[in-house]
Each structure stands twice: as C-alpha cells, then as structure tokens.
Amino acid sequence: MSGKSLLIVLGIFLLLANGLLLVYLGVIKLGAGARVQEACELRGIITDEKGAFITGAALTLSGDGHGYSTETDNQGRFRFIGLRPGAYALTVMAKGFAKQVQPVELTGPRSAALALKLKVFIAEQMDVKSNAPAISAEPDKNLSSIVLTGKDLQSLPGSPASLLEALRLMACPSCRPEEVALYVNGFRYDHSGKSSRLPPKEAIEMIRIGANPFSPEYQEPGQGRIEIVTKPGSDGFHSDVSVRYNDESLNARNAMANKRAPLQVRDFSGYAMGPIIRNRLDFLAYAGRWQQNENSIVNATAVNPLTFQPQVFSTTVVTPARISNVTLHTNFRASQKHSLGVEYARTTDNALNQGLQSGLDLPERAFRRSSSEDALRFSFTSILNERTVNESRIELTRRAYGMQAASDAPAVLVFDAFNAGGNSPALFSSNQSRGLQLVDNFTRTINRHTWKLGLRAEALWLTNTDRANFNGTFTFGADVVRDAAGNPLAGADGGPALVTPLENYRRTLMGLPGYGPSQFSIVRGTPEVRLSQWQAGWFIQDDWRLSPRLTLSYGLRHDFQTHLGDKLNFAPRVGVAWVADKHSKSTVRAGAGLFYNAIFSDLTLTTTRLDGAHQQELRIQRPDFFAAIPTTFNQADVALPTIYRKASDLRAPYSLIAKVSYERQLPWKMYGTVGYTWQRGMSLLRTRNLSGDAASDGVILQYESTGKTSRHELLFALRGQIGKRLSLFSNYALSVTRSNTDGPETAPASRYDLASEYGYASLDRRHNFYFGGTLSLPWAMSLNPFVTLTTGQPFNITTGSDNNGDTLFTDRPAFATASTAGAITTRFGVFNPNPLAGEPLVPRNFGRAPGQAIVNLNFTKTFKLGWPLAGHAATGGAQQGGEPRIYSMVFETNVENLLNHANFTGYNGVLTSPVFGRPNRALNGRRVEFALRFTF
C-alpha cells in the first residue's frame, strides 16, 4: 500500500472516530446536568507510574462499620456506590506493585473520583498474593471465566505452538482453531491458525479466557476468546532469562511407535524492562528462540513393489522447527493523562518435514514451511478525567508464508492405507500480505452508567501464488472383484464382492484387467491471485449499575466485510448480574446475544483461483492411465473442469447464544459456579456439488451458508485460594453439539439428501474436565498440576467409494442387517457399503473414538539471593538506606502425560478398509522437560 493510500485510510478512520466522539460528548453534555445522584459514590482509575491501566487490582474500602471490596476492570476502573457520608480508608493491592492505603472523605450525596498511581515493587511476598476472585455484579467478573496469573502460568507449556493449543482447548474444546480469537494487549491476531507470535510465557502478566461473554466490544463470544496481557514496563530495571531442554532419553515411547523417536528441544527466551527517562519513558524487550526437533510417526500399510504383497510401513521422521521472536516495546508518558506506546515485533518460523501428521503419509510426502512477520503497533491512551478514557490502537503488519513439497511426483492416495508421491496441497505456495488494524474505544462514566463505544477495522492485501495439485493426484477407493475380462463378479450373497482400496491399488500395480484409480485430478492455469479484503465493526454498550447488587449490560454491534453481499449484520446483546444476597456471597448472571463470524480470505482465494479462468481443476473418473500422466486428455473423459464458486446468497455465519449461571462463595475462600449455555448456529458454511448426473455443465462445487448447529452445555466450575499455599481452578462441562457441517469444506454424502447430514459435530466431546492449581511448598518450592479428561470425538464413517458419482468421496453407508447382501458387521453396527436409492444413510460422524486423559505436573524450586546495591553497606543482609535487591534462580521440571497414558487419535473411518475403526496416531507419551530461569 502506498503512503498516499495509508494517509487516506488513517484520515477516514480518525474522522469517523472523532465525529463519533463529538456526537457522543454532545449527547452526554445535554443529559448530564439534569441528573442528581441519590447516594455517595466513590469511583476512579488505577494506573502505574506511566499511566498504564492496572487490571485486576484488589480494592478494599473500610469505614462506616462495613467493608467493601471490588477489583479494577480491564480499563483500570473501580466503583463503590450506595455509600454513606463519612471517613473511609481505601486499600489497593496489585501483583508487582507496592500496597497503597488512601484516606477518603465522603461529605455529601455526590460522587468522589480518584486517580491513583501504584509504584512497582518486586519482592518475594508477591508470590503468595491471593488470586482468589470475588463475588460481584460487574459484567466482566464472571467466575466461569479463567484468569491465570503468577505461578498459575507455570503449568502451561513453554513453546508458543503448544501454549496456543493448550489455551484453545481450555477456551473452547468443541471449537475449530479458527473459531477461537486471540488478543494480545488489545490487538487481535489473525485467524489462520499459523500464528506463532505469542510472547514468551515468562513475559506474560495475565491470561484471561471467557471474560464478559456478551460484551458487544468483541465479535466473538466469551467462550471463544483468549486475552493475553504482557508485563508492563517499570521504573526499575528487571530481566528474566530462561532455558528449556528435552530429548528422547527423558521421554517414554509413543504408543504407536516401535521405539522412542529422536527428539530434541532447546528453547531460549527472556525479557528485560526498565526506565529510559524515569517517570517519562521506559522499555520492555522480550525475545525467544525455540529449537525443536520433534518427530512424526508414520504408521501406514503399503504394497511391496517387488512381491505385490501388503506390508506395514512404520518409521519416525524428525521434523525440525526453528521459531524466533524479537519484540521491542516502549511507553512514553507525554503528560499525567496521556501516554503513547510503540512496539515492533519480528517473528520467523522455519520447519522441515512437515505434513506427516496424519500417520498415513510416507516420508516422501513431506514439505518445508517458512514464514516471517514484521509488525509495528501504536497505542494511544488519554485519561481525559476520572470518568472519561479514550484508547486508540494501530497495527501495521507484513507477512510472508510459503511451502514447498520435497517431491513433485504425482500424489497417490489410497484411502486409510497410505499416501505417497508429492504433497499436492503443499506442492508450492507463496503468500505475501500486508495488514492494517485500527481500533478506537471511548469510555465515559455518567452516574450509574458506564458507556463505551468503539470501532475496529481490519484490512488485508494479499498476493498468493499457489501450484497446489499441479503435479496431479491419483485416488484409490474401494472396488469390486472382477473376472479375467475386467467385468464385476457377484459375491456369494448375490451382492457385489468388494475389494478394499489397498487391494484395488495392489491389483492395479499387478496390471489386472478392470482395476485402476478411482479418480484422477490435476490443476492447470495461472497460479497467481491478488486480492484485498476489509472487515470492520462498531459497537456501543452500557453497563448500568441499577444498585450495588444489580447491573444491567446491553449494547449493539454491527460487523461487515468485503466479498460478502450481506452487510446488515446487527448483533444485539444483553446481560444482567444480580448479587442475590445482602452478604454478597452469591451472584446470578444471565445473558443472550447474536454473534456473527467473518468469512476468511482463504475461501475467497479458492473461488477466485479455481473459477475456471485463472485455474482449472480437471477430474477424471476411473482414468485408463497410471502412474504416468499424459500431456493431453480425452475430452470425453474430462468433460468440463471443476469450478468453485460462492452462492449468490452467501451470508456471514451467526450464532444465537443464551446463558444463565449461579456463582456462590464457598468455605475456605472457594468459589463455585454452575451454568447452562444454549447455542444455535445458523448460515454455517459448507460445500455442495450442484452438477447434475450428466455433469453437462461440468462439476460445480459451491460454498453455501446453509449449515446449522446446536449446542447444550452444563458447566460446573470451582476455583479459589485455600490458605496461603494452595490455589486451584477446575471446570467440568457436560455438553452435546450437533451440526450438519464441520466447516466450509464439508460436503454432504448426497447432494439430494441434506436432511441426513445432521449429526454429531466432529469436535463434539460429551464430557470435558480440566483441573489446575498451585501448591506452594516450604523452601520456595511449588507444584503445578494440570489434568485434562475428555471423552472421545466422533469420526465419520464412509464407504471409501464415490457411490453417487459426484466426484466427492464423502458417501456414507446405509444401516443393514446381517442378512443384507454385502453387509459389513462392525462394533458400531451393521452397514451396507452399497446403499440403494432411498435407503436411510448412517448419520454423519456416527463413529466415536475412546476418551483421552492427560496429567501434567510442573515443579519449581526458587533460590533467592539478595545483596546490597553498589555504594551501600549492608548489615545483617539489609542495605543501609534501602532494601536489598532480590535476584532469583528458578529450577523447573515439567512432566507432560505423567501417567504415560496412551491417548489414541486418527481413527480410520473407511468402512471397506481392513483397519476400519482403529487408530493410526497417538498423542505424546510421557515427556520430561527441564528449565532454568534467572531473574534480575
């Protein structure tokens, strides 16, 4: 994007933001003078010495014979209302800051406002600060959310990819990766699932999941939102350096491997922060280098090219990956009320031997992956007064992402047996993109109302070069027994006698008449596509404090984007929180709202590239050639190319979500929550073949917004602090999720029967339980367990053949009895792989895998060292004129899958395969990782 275009974009954004601001201030000014507050109120903002907001600070107000408590929200705000006139003492405590006690005098029926600044204070007592929540009617204090700070973060994985995966499972185990939104310091990260831009775990101050689930500020519901806040800068110099180590000698064998696979992990990360100009300018720098030689386990069944006999092919392939990240951040305090933050981040990711995770891909299918990203971010915060705050953020990104297959040979896919040849989807691709993200949020508190309005706009300029399937792909599905002339033979029961996809491939190699690939496809044309995509959303919300025990939150959000005709996506949302007893020991919450999802650029790329003009995908059913590809094709076989397109009425998917919960303070500073959530998703994306049986117009695969889903969830949560040594959090969810699509690429078994597609969602897990905590032991030691227990996911049962001739191998069998001709009996039931027209098909995702159990344990031992600063003499371990400076060395041991439980995955769903219903992959066995961290 040229400088002129950028200036135009920024100008439009600032004009809109300031126009809304002026209109809003005008409305407030007209109505504010006529309001009279009926009781004393104390409100304010808590910041650090540079003006940055401090979230989650614990405040206690003592006086009038009563005690009141609350916490600051994500804008550093707090409020006490319904107070009597008199003298009070306000105590403020926040992790990493010195405790502050502020006397307050309330003299009449009016509000008082404070703007307090806390000083950074690093000391050993920080580690024992309670992170227990509090019963509150604030909309963002729901106890069903997860807030991780301090030692609770130690139980999480150290590498960015593993950390992101763990957080996604905690946020929404039934969501696809792209449905979980990630925010770091207010900036939303991309939805591609390829982002490795997470800061090092040691540089993270707080992770919050599921806060304020019906806030109009966010496009996503709370259950699918992860918010990460990094450590703030300080007026003292502090740094942290850590090293992590692991190799195969410390690990147990993977359940699907014959021996322990080679593995080596060397991770280096750390941060440093401090003042440049005290009280005016500071810096925060963090960096990481993750060197991980992981491995993929190949567990396939191939055919010996000499003997033509099936043989097990089992091996491990090292998959080295190198991720580097450097981030530099500075805060400039222009005045007491205005601050500017600037950040630059550089991330690179290079990996070899990728794409073998299915377990069926032979080593020759590997590809290499490389990516780089540069991001420049600006944040502007203005505290206009104790009641008014404005925040603006701008992010500019430049990304490059590419893949290249190790082989350009034609791909050979034999269903649920093995995949060989070049990796067609990753044959060669190069993506160059530039992104722009603009955010402006304005907050104004008027009496019992906290109004907030804002705008978020995101733009993407993308150049994509993709040669996917330029090498061609041979697909082998199930076939039938044939005679010497190649004609089908009937089985003993009169029905067709089937042969497995692997046997079809074996007989093709042997040159037996009538046998060959089930389908051949190849793409030709121009590989380069350019596009731009905008999406934007604005919102307005009000948190109305009706009384100290009752808060009503309501608002409206509107999202729209390019490449989508539907622009009227208005999403009203409402929530209420009621402290149900006068002792503030229980809260009832309820809420409902609409949530619209964006349609990502990948779908637009596919429909632009494979439109029949830029590129053509040719599909030939039962080709008469293998494995050499002819330079020209018989037009009678090819007919017309396969075309991908969007439906004319395509619209943004959306969900209606309603939730009610009850929160209760329990003995021993514990808090419990029980809640019920109902979700109805509409206009979900899926693919359908619109071609007729004769395919006179070619094969037309259309993306439609005709899918739906429903979800019911009963949630139990328990968290809190037991004494000074034990904190814990746990969630148990009993849920069921049904749908007729699992994403845009989901195609129905029959284009004429969409009703039978409604079944269990692919990520449906009936029971989900996780437990984590921190146990502080004597001698500066601690234990952090993290336990995950889930029931198994469903998997789809298919015939392995294109029974209906729509060029898609998504066909499912029909229910049958043991006497049905050609019936196959399994532990899931008896099925007919050759259903007749009108026979009811097996529901989608009818199979179910066993559950999984993972127990992780983290152990840390901290060695504290304190000595006087230079120029000060010490007596008895203390320095004259000040406290000794604390240095620490932390030794950490992290054990993943402590019990070495075999957690299988990747279950075979092809009914005609001899290994139907069996797994071909397993999660990691027990792994032991050591880390050493120095804090200065």
Coordinates of N, CA, C and O in Angstrom, one line a residue, residues 798-929:
T798 N -17.4 -43.7 6.2 CA -17.6 -43.5 4.7 C -17.4 -44.9 4.1 O -16.8 -45.8 4.7
T799 N -17.9 -45.0 2.8 CA -17.8 -46.3 2.1 C -16.4 -46.4 1.5 O -16.1 -47.6 1.1
G800 N -15.7 -45.4 1.2 CA -14.4 -45.4 0.5 C -14.6 -45.4 -1.0 O -13.7 -45.5 -1.7
S801 N -15.9 -45.2 -1.4 CA -16.2 -45.1 -2.9 C -17.0 -43.9 -3.2 O -17.6 -43.3 -2.3
D802 N -17.0 -43.5 -4.4 CA -17.9 -42.4 -4.9 C -19.1 -43.1 -5.4 O -19.3 -43.2 -6.6
N803 N -20.0 -43.5 -4.5 CA -21.2 -44.2 -4.9 C -22.1 -43.5 -5.8 O -22.7 -44.1 -6.7
N804 N -22.3 -42.2 -5.6 CA -23.3 -41.4 -6.4 C -22.6 -40.6 -7.5 O -23.3 -39.9 -8.2
G805 N -21.3 -40.8 -7.8 CA -20.7 -40.1 -8.9 C -20.6 -38.6 -8.9 O -20.6 -38.0 -10.0
D806 N -20.5 -38.0 -7.7 CA -20.4 -36.6 -7.7 C -19.0 -36.1 -7.5 O -18.7 -34.9 -7.2
T807 N -18.0 -37.0 -7.8 CA -16.6 -36.7 -7.7 C -16.1 -36.5 -6.3 O -14.9 -36.2 -6.1
L808 N -16.9 -36.7 -5.3 CA -16.5 -36.5 -3.9 C -16.6 -37.8 -3.1 O -17.6 -38.5 -3.3
F809 N -15.6 -38.1 -2.4 CA -15.6 -39.4 -1.6 C -16.1 -39.2 -0.2 O -15.4 -39.5 0.8
T810 N -17.3 -38.6 -0.1 CA -17.9 -38.4 1.2 C -19.1 -39.3 1.4 O -19.9 -39.1 2.4
D811 N -19.3 -40.3 0.6 CA -20.5 -41.2 0.6 C -20.5 -42.0 1.9 O -19.4 -42.6 2.3
R812 N -21.6 -42.1 2.6 CA -21.8 -42.9 3.8 C -22.6 -44.2 3.5 O -23.5 -44.1 2.6
P813 N -22.4 -45.2 4.3 CA -23.2 -46.4 4.1 C -24.6 -46.3 4.7 O -24.9 -45.3 5.3
A814 N -25.4 -47.3 4.4 CA -26.7 -47.4 5.0 C -26.7 -48.4 6.1 O -25.9 -49.3 6.2
F815 N -27.7 -48.3 7.0 CA -27.9 -49.3 8.0 C -28.4 -50.6 7.3 O -29.0 -50.6 6.3
A816 N -28.0 -51.7 7.9 CA -28.3 -53.0 7.3 C -28.5 -54.1 8.4 O -28.2 -53.8 9.6
T817 N -28.9 -55.2 8.0 CA -28.9 -56.4 8.9 C -27.8 -57.4 8.4 O -27.3 -57.2 7.3
A818 N -27.6 -58.3 9.2 CA -26.5 -59.3 8.9 C -26.9 -60.1 7.6 O -26.0 -60.6 6.9
S819 N -28.2 -60.2 7.3 CA -28.6 -60.9 6.1 C -28.5 -60.1 4.8 O -28.8 -60.6 3.7
T820 N -28.3 -58.8 5.0 CA -28.3 -57.9 3.8 C -27.1 -58.3 2.9 O -25.9 -58.5 3.4
A821 N -27.3 -58.4 1.6 CA -26.2 -58.7 0.7 C -25.1 -57.7 0.8 O -25.3 -56.5 0.7
G822 N -23.8 -58.1 1.0 CA -22.7 -57.3 1.1 C -22.5 -56.5 2.4 O -21.7 -55.6 2.5
A823 N -23.4 -56.8 3.4 CA -23.3 -56.1 4.6 C -22.0 -56.3 5.4 O -21.4 -57.4 5.3
I824 N -21.5 -55.3 6.1 CA -20.3 -55.4 6.9 C -20.6 -55.2 8.4 O -21.3 -54.2 8.7
T825 N -20.2 -56.1 9.2 CA -20.5 -56.0 10.6 C -19.4 -55.4 11.4 O -18.2 -55.9 11.2
T826 N -19.6 -54.4 12.2 CA -18.6 -53.7 12.9 C -19.0 -53.6 14.4 O -20.2 -53.9 14.7
R827 N -18.2 -53.1 15.2 CA -18.6 -52.8 16.6 C -19.5 -51.6 16.7 O -20.1 -51.3 17.8
F828 N -19.6 -50.8 15.6 CA -20.5 -49.7 15.6 C -21.9 -50.1 15.0 O -22.8 -49.2 15.0
G829 N -22.0 -51.3 14.5 CA -23.3 -51.7 13.9 C -23.0 -52.4 12.6 O -21.9 -52.7 12.2
V830 N -24.1 -52.8 11.9 CA -24.1 -53.5 10.6 C -24.4 -52.5 9.5 O -25.5 -51.8 9.6
F831 N -23.6 -52.4 8.5 CA -23.8 -51.3 7.5 C -23.7 -51.9 6.1 O -23.0 -52.9 5.8
N832 N -24.4 -51.3 5.1 CA -24.3 -51.7 3.7 C -23.5 -50.6 3.0 O -23.9 -49.5 2.8
P833 N -22.3 -51.0 2.5 CA -21.5 -50.0 1.8 C -22.0 -49.6 0.4 O -21.4 -48.8 -0.3
N834 N -23.0 -50.3 -0.1 CA -23.6 -50.0 -1.4 C -25.1 -49.7 -1.3 O -25.9 -50.5 -1.7
P835 N -25.4 -48.6 -0.6 CA -26.8 -48.3 -0.4 C -27.6 -48.1 -1.6 O -27.1 -47.5 -2.6
L836 N -28.9 -48.5 -1.6 CA -29.7 -48.3 -2.8 C -30.4 -46.9 -2.6 O -30.4 -46.3 -1.5
A837 N -30.9 -46.4 -3.7 CA -31.6 -45.1 -3.6 C -32.7 -45.1 -2.7 O -33.6 -46.1 -2.7
G838 N -32.8 -44.2 -1.8 CA -33.9 -44.1 -0.8 C -33.6 -44.7 0.5 O -34.3 -44.5 1.5
E839 N -32.5 -45.5 0.6 CA -32.2 -46.1 1.9 C -31.6 -45.1 2.8 O -30.8 -44.2 2.4
P840 N -32.0 -45.1 4.1 CA -31.5 -44.1 5.1 C -30.0 -44.4 5.3 O -29.6 -45.5 5.6
L841 N -29.2 -43.3 5.2 CA -27.8 -43.4 5.4 C -27.5 -43.3 6.9 O -28.2 -42.7 7.7
V842 N -26.3 -43.7 7.2 CA -25.7 -43.6 8.6 C -25.6 -42.1 8.8 O -25.1 -41.4 8.0
P843 N -25.9 -41.6 10.0 CA -25.7 -40.2 10.3 C -24.2 -39.8 10.2 O -23.4 -40.6 10.4
R844 N -24.0 -38.5 9.9 CA -22.7 -38.0 9.8 C -22.0 -38.1 11.2 O -22.6 -38.0 12.2
N845 N -20.7 -38.5 11.2 CA -19.9 -38.6 12.4 C -20.5 -39.6 13.4 O -20.7 -39.4 14.6
F846 N -20.9 -40.8 12.8 CA -21.6 -41.8 13.6 C -20.6 -42.6 14.5 O -21.0 -43.1 15.5
G847 N -19.3 -42.7 14.1 CA -18.4 -43.4 14.9 C -17.9 -42.5 16.1 O -18.0 -41.3 16.1
R848 N -17.4 -43.2 17.1 CA -16.9 -42.4 18.3 C -15.7 -43.1 18.8 O -15.6 -44.3 19.1
A849 N -14.6 -42.2 19.0 CA -13.3 -42.7 19.5 C -13.3 -42.7 21.0 O -14.2 -42.1 21.7
P850 N -12.4 -43.5 21.6 CA -12.3 -43.5 23.1 C -11.9 -42.2 23.6 O -11.4 -41.3 22.9
G851 N -12.0 -42.0 24.9 CA -11.6 -40.7 25.5 C -10.1 -40.6 25.7 O -9.3 -41.5 25.4
Q852 N -9.7 -39.4 26.3 CA -8.3 -39.1 26.5 C -8.1 -38.6 27.9 O -9.0 -38.0 28.5
A853 N -7.0 -38.9 28.5 CA -6.6 -38.5 29.8 C -5.2 -38.0 29.8 O -4.3 -38.8 29.4
I854 N -4.9 -36.8 30.3 CA -3.6 -36.3 30.3 C -3.4 -35.6 31.7 O -4.2 -34.8 32.1
V855 N -2.3 -36.0 32.3 CA -1.9 -35.4 33.6 C -0.5 -34.8 33.5 O 0.4 -35.5 33.2
N856 N -0.5 -33.5 33.6 CA 0.8 -32.8 33.5 C 1.2 -32.3 34.9 O 0.3 -31.9 35.7
L857 N 2.4 -32.2 35.2 CA 2.9 -31.8 36.5 C 4.1 -30.9 36.4 O 5.1 -31.3 35.7
N858 N 4.1 -29.7 37.0 CA 5.2 -28.8 36.9 C 5.7 -28.6 38.4 O 5.0 -28.4 39.3
F859 N 7.1 -28.7 38.5 CA 7.7 -28.5 39.8 C 8.7 -27.4 39.7 O 9.5 -27.4 38.7
T860 N 8.7 -26.4 40.6 CA 9.7 -25.4 40.6 C 10.4 -25.2 41.9 O 9.7 -25.4 43.0
K861 N 11.6 -24.9 41.9 CA 12.4 -24.5 43.1 C 13.1 -23.2 42.9 O 13.8 -23.0 41.9
T862 N 12.8 -22.3 43.8 CA 13.4 -20.9 43.6 C 14.5 -20.7 44.6 O 14.3 -20.9 45.8
F863 N 15.6 -20.2 44.1 CA 16.7 -19.8 45.0 C 16.8 -18.3 45.0 O 17.1 -17.7 43.9
K864 N 16.6 -17.7 46.1 CA 16.6 -16.2 46.2 C 17.9 -15.8 46.8 O 18.5 -16.3 47.7
L865 N 18.5 -14.7 46.1 CA 19.7 -14.1 46.5 C 19.5 -12.6 46.7 O 19.0 -12.0 45.8
G866 N 19.9 -12.0 47.8 CA 19.8 -10.6 48.0 C 21.1 -10.0 48.5 O 21.7 -10.6 49.4
W867 N 21.5 -9.0 47.9 CA 22.7 -8.3 48.4 C 22.5 -6.8 48.1 O 21.7 -6.4 47.3
P868 N 23.3 -6.0 48.8 CA 23.1 -4.5 48.7 C 23.5 -4.0 47.3 O 24.3 -4.6 46.6
L869 N 22.8 -2.9 47.0 CA 23.2 -2.3 45.7 C 24.6 -1.6 45.9 O 25.0 -1.3 47.0
A870 N 25.2 -1.3 44.8 CA 26.6 -0.7 44.9 C 26.5 0.6 45.6 O 25.6 1.4 45.5
G871 N 27.5 0.8 46.5 CA 27.6 2.1 47.2 C 26.9 2.0 48.5 O 26.9 3.1 49.2
H872 N 26.3 0.9 48.9 CA 25.6 0.8 50.2 C 26.2 -0.3 51.0 O 26.4 -1.4 50.5
A873 N 26.5 -0.1 52.2 CA 27.0 -1.1 53.1 C 25.8 -1.8 53.7 O 24.7 -1.3 53.9
A874 N 26.0 -3.1 54.0 CA 24.9 -4.0 54.5 C 25.2 -4.4 55.8 O 26.3 -4.7 56.2
T875 N 24.1 -4.6 56.6 CA 24.2 -5.2 58.0 C 23.1 -6.2 58.1 O 22.0 -5.9 58.0
G876 N 23.6 -7.4 58.4 CA 22.6 -8.4 58.6 C 21.7 -8.7 57.4 O 20.6 -9.1 57.5
G877 N 22.3 -8.5 56.2 CA 21.5 -8.9 55.0 C 20.7 -7.7 54.4 O 20.2 -7.8 53.4
A878 N 20.7 -6.6 55.1 CA 19.9 -5.4 54.6 C 20.9 -4.3 54.3 O 22.0 -4.2 54.8
Q879 N 20.5 -3.5 53.4 CA 21.4 -2.4 53.0 C 21.0 -1.1 53.7 O 19.8 -0.9 54.0
Q880 N 21.9 -0.3 54.0 CA 21.6 1.0 54.6 C 20.9 1.9 53.6 O 21.4 2.1 52.5
G881 N 19.8 2.4 54.0 CA 19.1 3.3 53.2 C 18.2 2.7 52.2 O 17.6 3.3 51.3
G882 N 17.9 1.3 52.3 CA 17.0 0.7 51.3 C 17.0 -0.8 51.5 O 17.8 -1.4 52.2
E883 N 16.1 -1.5 50.8 CA 16.0 -2.9 50.8 C 17.1 -3.5 49.9 O 17.5 -2.9 48.9
P884 N 17.5 -4.8 50.2 CA 18.4 -5.4 49.3 C 17.7 -5.8 48.0 O 16.5 -6.1 48.0
R885 N 18.5 -5.8 46.9 CA 17.9 -6.2 45.6 C 17.8 -7.7 45.5 O 18.7 -8.4 45.9
I886 N 16.7 -8.2 45.0 CA 16.4 -9.6 45.0 C 16.8 -10.2 43.6 O 16.3 -9.7 42.6
Y887 N 17.6 -11.2 43.6 CA 17.9 -12.0 42.4 C 17.4 -13.4 42.7 O 17.5 -13.9 43.8
S888 N 17.0 -14.0 41.7 CA 16.5 -15.4 41.9 C 16.9 -16.3 40.7 O 17.1 -15.9 39.6
M889 N 17.1 -17.6 41.1 CA 17.3 -18.6 40.1 C 16.2 -19.7 40.3 O 16.0 -20.1 41.4
V890 N 15.5 -20.0 39.2 CA 14.4 -20.9 39.3 C 14.7 -22.1 38.5 O 15.0 -22.1 37.3
F891 N 14.7 -23.3 39.2 CA 14.8 -24.6 38.5 C 13.4 -25.2 38.3 O 12.6 -25.2 39.3
E892 N 13.1 -25.6 37.1 CA 11.8 -26.1 36.8 C 11.8 -27.4 36.1 O 12.7 -27.6 35.2
T893 N 10.9 -28.3 36.5 CA 10.7 -29.6 35.8 C 9.3 -29.7 35.4 O 8.4 -29.5 36.2
N894 N 9.1 -29.9 34.1 CA 7.7 -30.0 33.6 C 7.5 -31.4 33.0 O 8.3 -31.8 32.1
V895 N 6.6 -32.2 33.5 CA 6.3 -33.5 33.1 C 4.9 -33.5 32.4 O 3.9 -33.2 32.9
E896 N 5.0 -33.9 31.1 CA 3.8 -34.0 30.3 C 3.3 -35.4 30.2 O 4.1 -36.3 30.0
N897 N 2.0 -35.7 30.4 CA 1.5 -37.0 30.4 C 2.2 -37.9 31.5 O 2.8 -38.9 31.2
L898 N 2.1 -37.4 32.7 CA 2.8 -38.0 33.8 C 2.6 -39.5 33.9 O 3.5 -40.3 34.2
L899 N 1.3 -40.0 33.7 CA 1.0 -41.4 33.8 C 1.3 -42.2 32.6 O 1.0 -43.4 32.6
N900 N 1.8 -41.5 31.6 CA 2.1 -42.2 30.3 C 0.9 -42.9 29.7 O 1.0 -44.1 29.2
H901 N -0.3 -42.3 29.8 CA -1.5 -42.9 29.3 C -1.5 -42.8 27.8 O -1.1 -41.8 27.2
A902 N -1.9 -43.9 27.1 CA -1.9 -44.0 25.7 C -3.2 -43.3 25.2 O -4.3 -43.8 25.4
N903 N -3.1 -42.1 24.6 CA -4.2 -41.4 24.1 C -4.2 -41.5 22.5 O -3.4 -40.8 21.9
F904 N -5.0 -42.4 22.0 CA -5.1 -42.6 20.6 C -6.0 -41.6 19.9 O -6.9 -41.1 20.4
T905 N -5.6 -41.4 18.6 CA -6.4 -40.5 17.8 C -6.2 -40.9 16.3 O -5.5 -41.9 16.0
G906 N -6.9 -40.2 15.4 CA -6.8 -40.5 14.0 C -7.5 -41.8 13.6 O -6.8 -42.7 13.0
Y907 N -8.7 -42.0 14.0 CA -9.4 -43.3 13.8 C -9.8 -43.5 12.3 O -10.3 -42.5 11.7
N908 N -9.6 -44.7 11.8 CA -10.0 -45.0 10.4 C -11.5 -45.1 10.3 O -12.1 -45.8 11.0
G909 N -12.0 -44.3 9.3 CA -13.4 -44.2 9.1 C -13.9 -44.9 7.8 O -15.1 -44.8 7.5
V910 N -13.0 -45.5 7.0 CA -13.4 -46.1 5.8 C -13.9 -47.5 6.0 O -13.1 -48.4 6.5
L911 N -15.2 -47.7 5.8 CA -15.8 -49.0 6.2 C -15.2 -50.2 5.5 O -15.0 -51.3 6.1
T912 N -14.7 -50.0 4.2 CA -14.2 -51.1 3.5 C -12.7 -51.4 3.7 O -12.1 -52.2 3.1
S913 N -12.1 -50.6 4.7 CA -10.7 -50.8 5.0 C -10.6 -51.9 6.0 O -11.4 -52.1 6.9
P914 N -9.5 -52.8 5.9 CA -9.3 -53.8 6.9 C -9.0 -53.3 8.3 O -9.1 -54.0 9.3
V915 N -8.6 -52.0 8.4 CA -8.3 -51.5 9.7 C -9.3 -50.4 10.1 O -9.0 -49.5 10.8
F916 N -10.5 -50.6 9.6 CA -11.6 -49.7 10.0 C -11.8 -49.7 11.5 O -11.8 -50.7 12.2
G917 N -12.0 -48.5 12.0 CA -12.2 -48.3 13.5 C -11.0 -48.3 14.3 O -11.1 -48.3 15.6
R918 N -9.8 -48.4 13.7 CA -8.6 -48.5 14.5 C -7.9 -47.1 14.4 O -8.0 -46.5 13.4
P919 N -7.1 -46.8 15.4 CA -6.3 -45.6 15.4 C -5.0 -45.7 14.6 O -4.5 -46.9 14.5
N920 N -4.5 -44.7 14.1 CA -3.2 -44.7 13.5 C -2.2 -43.7 14.0 O -1.1 -43.5 13.5
R921 N -2.7 -42.9 15.1 CA -1.8 -42.0 15.7 C -2.1 -42.0 17.2 O -3.1 -42.5 17.7
A922 N -1.2 -41.4 17.9 CA -1.3 -41.3 19.4 C -0.6 -40.0 19.8 O 0.3 -39.5 19.2
L923 N -1.2 -39.4 20.9 CA -0.6 -38.2 21.4 C 0.7 -38.6 22.1 O 1.0 -39.8 22.3
N924 N 1.5 -37.6 22.5 CA 2.8 -37.9 23.1 C 2.7 -38.7 24.4 O 1.7 -38.6 25.2
G925 N 3.6 -39.6 24.5 CA 3.8 -40.3 25.8 C 4.4 -39.4 26.9 O 4.4 -38.2 26.7
R926 N 4.9 -40.0 27.9 CA 5.4 -39.1 29.0 C 6.7 -38.4 28.5 O 7.5 -39.0 27.8
R927 N 6.7 -37.1 28.8 CA 7.9 -36.2 28.4 C 8.3 -35.5 29.7 O 7.5 -35.0 30.4
V928 N 9.6 -35.4 29.8 CA 10.2 -34.6 31.0 C 11.0 -33.5 30.4 O 12.0 -33.8 29.7
E929 N 10.7 -32.3 30.8 CA 11.4 -31.1 30.3 C 12.0 -30.4 31.5 O 11.3 -30.2 32.5

